[in-house]
Amino acid sequence: MCIALPMKVTAVNGTTVHCERTGRAETADASMVVGLIPGDFVLVFRNEVIRHIDETEAHQIEAALACVEAAMTGKEADTDAAFADILANTGKLPEHLERMRSA
């Protein structure tokens, strides 16, 4: 399964960013997202920054990923807490998708 991961930008060099996530460092192409600075959070898919996210969304994604990992390894997982943002917005598109639909 391929999935975009939330990462924190640690350095910017032109259209390339250096970012990290839980001890894992990576270099990613950020040519599709402008104005990134160290400390920003981004979603990275196959070494490409696909969009800028805020810290809250980064933590929500991390919680969901941790829940899925726990479930896959047979550990107990609090799905209601990990997916609270989705449960609270059932039937609504995420803000970034709603903007695309309205354009």
Backbone as CSV, one residue per row, in Angstrom:
resi,resn,N_x,N_y,N_z,CA_x,CA_y,CA_z,C_x,C_y,C_z
1,MET,0.851,-1.179,0.000,0.000,0.000,0.000,0.888,1.230,0.000
2,CYS,0.596,2.164,-0.856,1.313,3.431,-0.907,0.477,4.491,-0.210
3,ILE,1.137,5.303,0.582,0.424,6.327,1.330,1.324,7.533,1.526
4,ALA,0.743,8.714,1.474,1.502,9.940,1.736,1.727,10.046,3.245
5,LEU,2.918,10.481,3.609,3.270,10.595,5.024,3.481,12.042,5.425
6,PRO,3.021,12.407,6.616,3.282,13.758,7.106,4.741,13.874,7.533
7,MET,5.384,14.952,7.144,6.780,15.167,7.505,6.971,16.639,7.839
8,LYS,7.993,16.912,8.660,8.314,18.283,9.041,9.534,18.736,8.254
9,VAL,9.428,19.897,7.621,10.520,20.447,6.824,11.617,20.925,7.773
10,THR,12.850,20.476,7.512,13.990,20.903,8.337,14.901,21.871,7.592
11,ALA,14.867,21.835,6.261,15.690,22.747,5.456,15.091,22.853,4.059
12,VAL,15.300,24.015,3.436,14.818,24.255,2.073,16.014,24.655,1.222
13,ASN,16.138,24.015,0.057,17.216,24.325,-0.873,16.609,24.421,-2.269
14,GLY,16.163,25.614,-2.627,15.493,25.784,-3.916,14.168,25.068,-3.920
15,THR,14.011,24.124,-4.846,12.762,23.359,-4.920,12.859,22.013,-4.213
16,THR,13.916,21.838,-3.447,14.104,20.610,-2.691,13.998,20.920,-1.202
17,VAL,13.331,20.040,-0.462,13.264,20.200,0.989,13.846,18.961,1.655
18,HIS,14.423,19.189,2.803,14.848,18.098,3.671,13.802,18.046,4.769
19,CYS,13.297,16.849,5.042,12.244,16.728,6.046,12.444,15.451,6.848
20,GLU,11.722,15.389,7.973,11.845,14.202,8.810,10.520,13.844,9.444
21,ARG,10.465,12.592,9.826,9.284,12.030,10.492,9.770,10.923,11.410
22,THR,9.527,11.073,12.673,9.898,10.077,13.683,11.267,9.439,13.421
23,GLY,12.272,10.293,13.325,13.632,9.810,13.178,14.050,9.435,11.775
24,ARG,13.174,9.548,10.821,13.487,9.190,9.432,13.651,10.472,8.619
25,ALA,14.825,10.670,8.058,15.092,11.868,7.255,14.944,11.528,5.774
26,GLU,14.502,12.519,5.009,14.257,12.309,3.587,14.423,13.636,2.840
27,THR,14.803,13.546,1.594,14.835,14.709,0.709,13.677,14.549,-0.264
28,ALA,12.933,15.645,-0.483,11.762,15.568,-1.351,11.718,16.759,-2.301
29,ASP,11.161,16.528,-3.466,10.955,17.588,-4.453,9.733,18.395,-4.039
30,ALA,9.924,19.700,-3.857,8.825,20.578,-3.439,8.457,21.572,-4.533
31,SER,8.739,21.240,-5.772,8.507,22.187,-6.862,7.029,22.513,-7.076
32,MET,6.127,21.682,-6.583,4.695,21.928,-6.752,4.093,22.727,-5.588
33,VAL,4.877,22.983,-4.541,4.385,23.708,-3.374,5.352,24.856,-3.098
34,VAL,4.860,26.069,-3.143,5.744,27.224,-2.974,5.687,27.766,-1.545
35,GLY,6.761,28.448,-1.164,6.789,29.173,0.097,7.043,28.353,1.337
36,LEU,7.569,27.157,1.193,7.835,26.340,2.373,9.048,26.868,3.130
37,ILE,8.984,26.765,4.450,10.101,27.161,5.308,10.332,26.065,6.341
38,PRO,11.536,26.015,6.921,11.773,25.032,7.978,10.736,25.171,9.088
39,GLY,10.234,24.039,9.530,9.192,24.009,10.549,7.814,23.722,9.979
40,ASP,7.641,23.916,8.662,6.358,23.607,8.024,6.146,22.098,7.998
41,PHE,4.884,21.702,7.965,4.523,20.307,7.798,4.010,20.103,6.376
42,VAL,4.376,18.974,5.788,3.982,18.649,4.421,3.586,17.183,4.327
43,LEU,2.827,16.855,3.287,2.561,15.458,2.964,3.506,15.063,1.845
44,VAL,4.225,13.968,2.054,5.211,13.499,1.086,4.791,12.124,0.568
45,PHE,4.790,12.011,-0.749,4.469,10.751,-1.409,5.542,10.475,-2.441
46,ARG,6.256,9.371,-2.264,7.315,8.959,-3.189,8.304,10.094,-3.467
47,ASN,8.785,10.714,-2.391,9.792,11.779,-2.452,9.297,13.044,-3.158
48,GLU,7.991,13.260,-3.170,7.393,14.469,-3.737,6.483,15.089,-2.684
49,VAL,6.654,16.375,-2.432,5.727,17.077,-1.550,4.441,17.293,-2.332
50,ILE,3.324,16.774,-1.816,2.071,16.927,-2.544,1.230,18.085,-2.016
51,ARG,1.426,18.444,-0.734,0.764,19.641,-0.228,1.266,20.014,1.158
52,HIS,1.077,21.280,1.474,1.404,21.837,2.775,0.242,21.513,3.717
53,ILE,0.528,21.087,4.946,-0.524,20.822,5.936,-0.157,21.547,7.222
54,ASP,-1.134,21.716,8.093,-0.811,22.334,9.379,-0.442,21.251,10.393
55,GLU,0.067,21.694,11.526,0.541,20.754,12.544,-0.583,19.866,13.064
56,THR,-1.776,20.416,13.192,-2.922,19.633,13.671,-3.208,18.472,12.729
57,GLU,-3.245,18.756,11.433,-3.511,17.690,10.467,-2.389,16.655,10.467
58,ALA,-1.151,17.114,10.623,-0.022,16.173,10.695,-0.208,15.213,11.868
59,HIS,-0.616,15.732,13.016,-0.826,14.875,14.188,-2.024,13.949,14.004
60,GLN,-3.066,14.424,13.324,-4.224,13.570,13.047,-3.825,12.404,12.145
61,ILE,-3.039,12.686,11.138,-2.585,11.624,10.227,-1.694,10.640,10.977
62,GLU,-0.791,11.152,11.805,0.083,10.271,12.600,-0.735,9.361,13.510
63,ALA,-1.775,9.918,14.144,-2.622,9.113,15.023,-3.324,8.006,14.240
64,ALA,-3.819,8.338,13.051,-4.483,7.339,12.213,-3.501,6.251,11.776
65,LEU,-2.293,6.656,11.381,-1.284,5.677,10.968,-0.875,4.775,12.127
66,ALA,-0.739,5.333,13.319,-0.386,4.536,14.502,-1.489,3.536,14.826
67,CYS,-2.740,3.957,14.652,-3.872,3.069,14.899,-3.879,1.907,13.907
68,VAL,-3.659,2.212,12.639,-3.622,1.160,11.614,-2.474,0.189,11.898
69,GLU,-1.300,0.737,12.251,-0.163,-0.126,12.566,-0.467,-1.027,13.757
70,ALA,-1.091,-0.480,14.790,-1.446,-1.279,15.963,-2.405,-2.404,15.569
71,ALA,-3.411,-2.076,14.787,-4.379,-3.086,14.352,-3.714,-4.174,13.516
72,MET,-2.769,-3.776,12.659,-2.091,-4.747,11.787,-1.156,-5.672,12.557
73,THR,-0.702,-5.223,13.720,0.205,-6.052,14.513,-0.500,-6.726,15.685
74,GLY,-1.835,-6.654,15.694,-2.613,-7.346,16.717,-2.690,-6.632,18.047
75,LYS,-2.270,-5.377,18.086,-2.346,-4.613,19.332,-3.686,-3.892,19.396
76,GLU,-4.079,-3.538,20.601,-5.326,-2.805,20.778,-5.176,-1.391,20.232
77,ALA,-6.210,-0.923,19.560,-6.170,0.408,18.959,-7.479,1.133,19.241
78,ASP,-7.371,2.394,19.598,-8.551,3.228,19.855,-8.938,3.922,18.559
79,THR,-9.757,3.242,17.770,-10.120,3.783,16.460,-10.942,5.062,16.562
80,ASP,-11.786,5.172,17.577,-12.592,6.387,17.719,-11.711,7.607,17.920
81,ALA,-10.659,7.474,18.719,-9.745,8.600,18.951,-8.887,8.860,17.714
82,ALA,-8.395,7.798,17.089,-7.490,7.957,15.946,-8.181,8.559,14.734
83,PHE,-9.464,8.303,14.601,-10.207,8.792,13.438,-11.308,9.770,13.836
84,ALA,-11.120,10.476,14.943,-12.133,11.407,15.456,-12.479,12.490,14.440
85,ASP,-11.472,12.980,13.713,-11.736,14.037,12.729,-12.637,13.533,11.610
86,ILE,-12.486,12.285,11.222,-13.329,11.713,10.170,-14.733,11.455,10.705
87,LEU,-14.819,10.887,11.907,-16.125,10.605,12.495,-16.935,11.879,12.707
88,ALA,-16.252,12.964,13.070,-16.940,14.236,13.307,-17.414,14.879,12.011
89,ASN,-16.854,14.477,10.890,-17.181,15.109,9.610,-17.728,14.129,8.590
90,THR,-18.335,13.050,9.055,-18.876,12.057,8.134,-19.841,12.726,7.156
91,GLY,-19.633,12.451,5.894,-20.471,13.028,4.858,-19.941,14.326,4.285
92,LYS,-18.826,14.816,4.827,-18.225,16.057,4.341,-16.869,15.747,3.739
93,LEU,-16.545,16.433,2.660,-15.212,16.301,2.081,-14.211,17.072,2.927
94,PRO,-12.956,16.619,2.981,-11.920,17.422,3.634,-11.816,18.777,2.933
95,GLU,-11.415,19.791,3.694,-11.379,21.163,3.184,-10.616,21.282,1.866
96,HIS,-9.444,20.619,1.755,-8.659,20.756,0.525,-9.370,20.135,-0.676
97,LEU,-10.153,19.087,-0.469,-10.905,18.485,-1.580,-12.139,19.320,-1.922
98,GLU,-12.766,19.901,-0.920,-13.915,20.766,-1.164,-13.521,21.973,-2.002
99,ARG,-12.334,22.546,-1.726,-11.846,23.674,-2.524,-11.645,23.270,-3.971
100,MET,-11.133,22.070,-4.192,-10.906,21.589,-5.560,-12.253,21.380,-6.277
101,ARG,-13.238,20.875,-5.571,-14.542,20.616,-6.153,-15.249,21.919,-6.517
102,SER,-15.039,22.953,-5.712,-15.691,24.244,-5.930,-15.038,25.055,-7.045
103,ALA,-13.799,24.708,-7.383,-13.053,25.495,-8.395,-13.597,25.300,-9.785
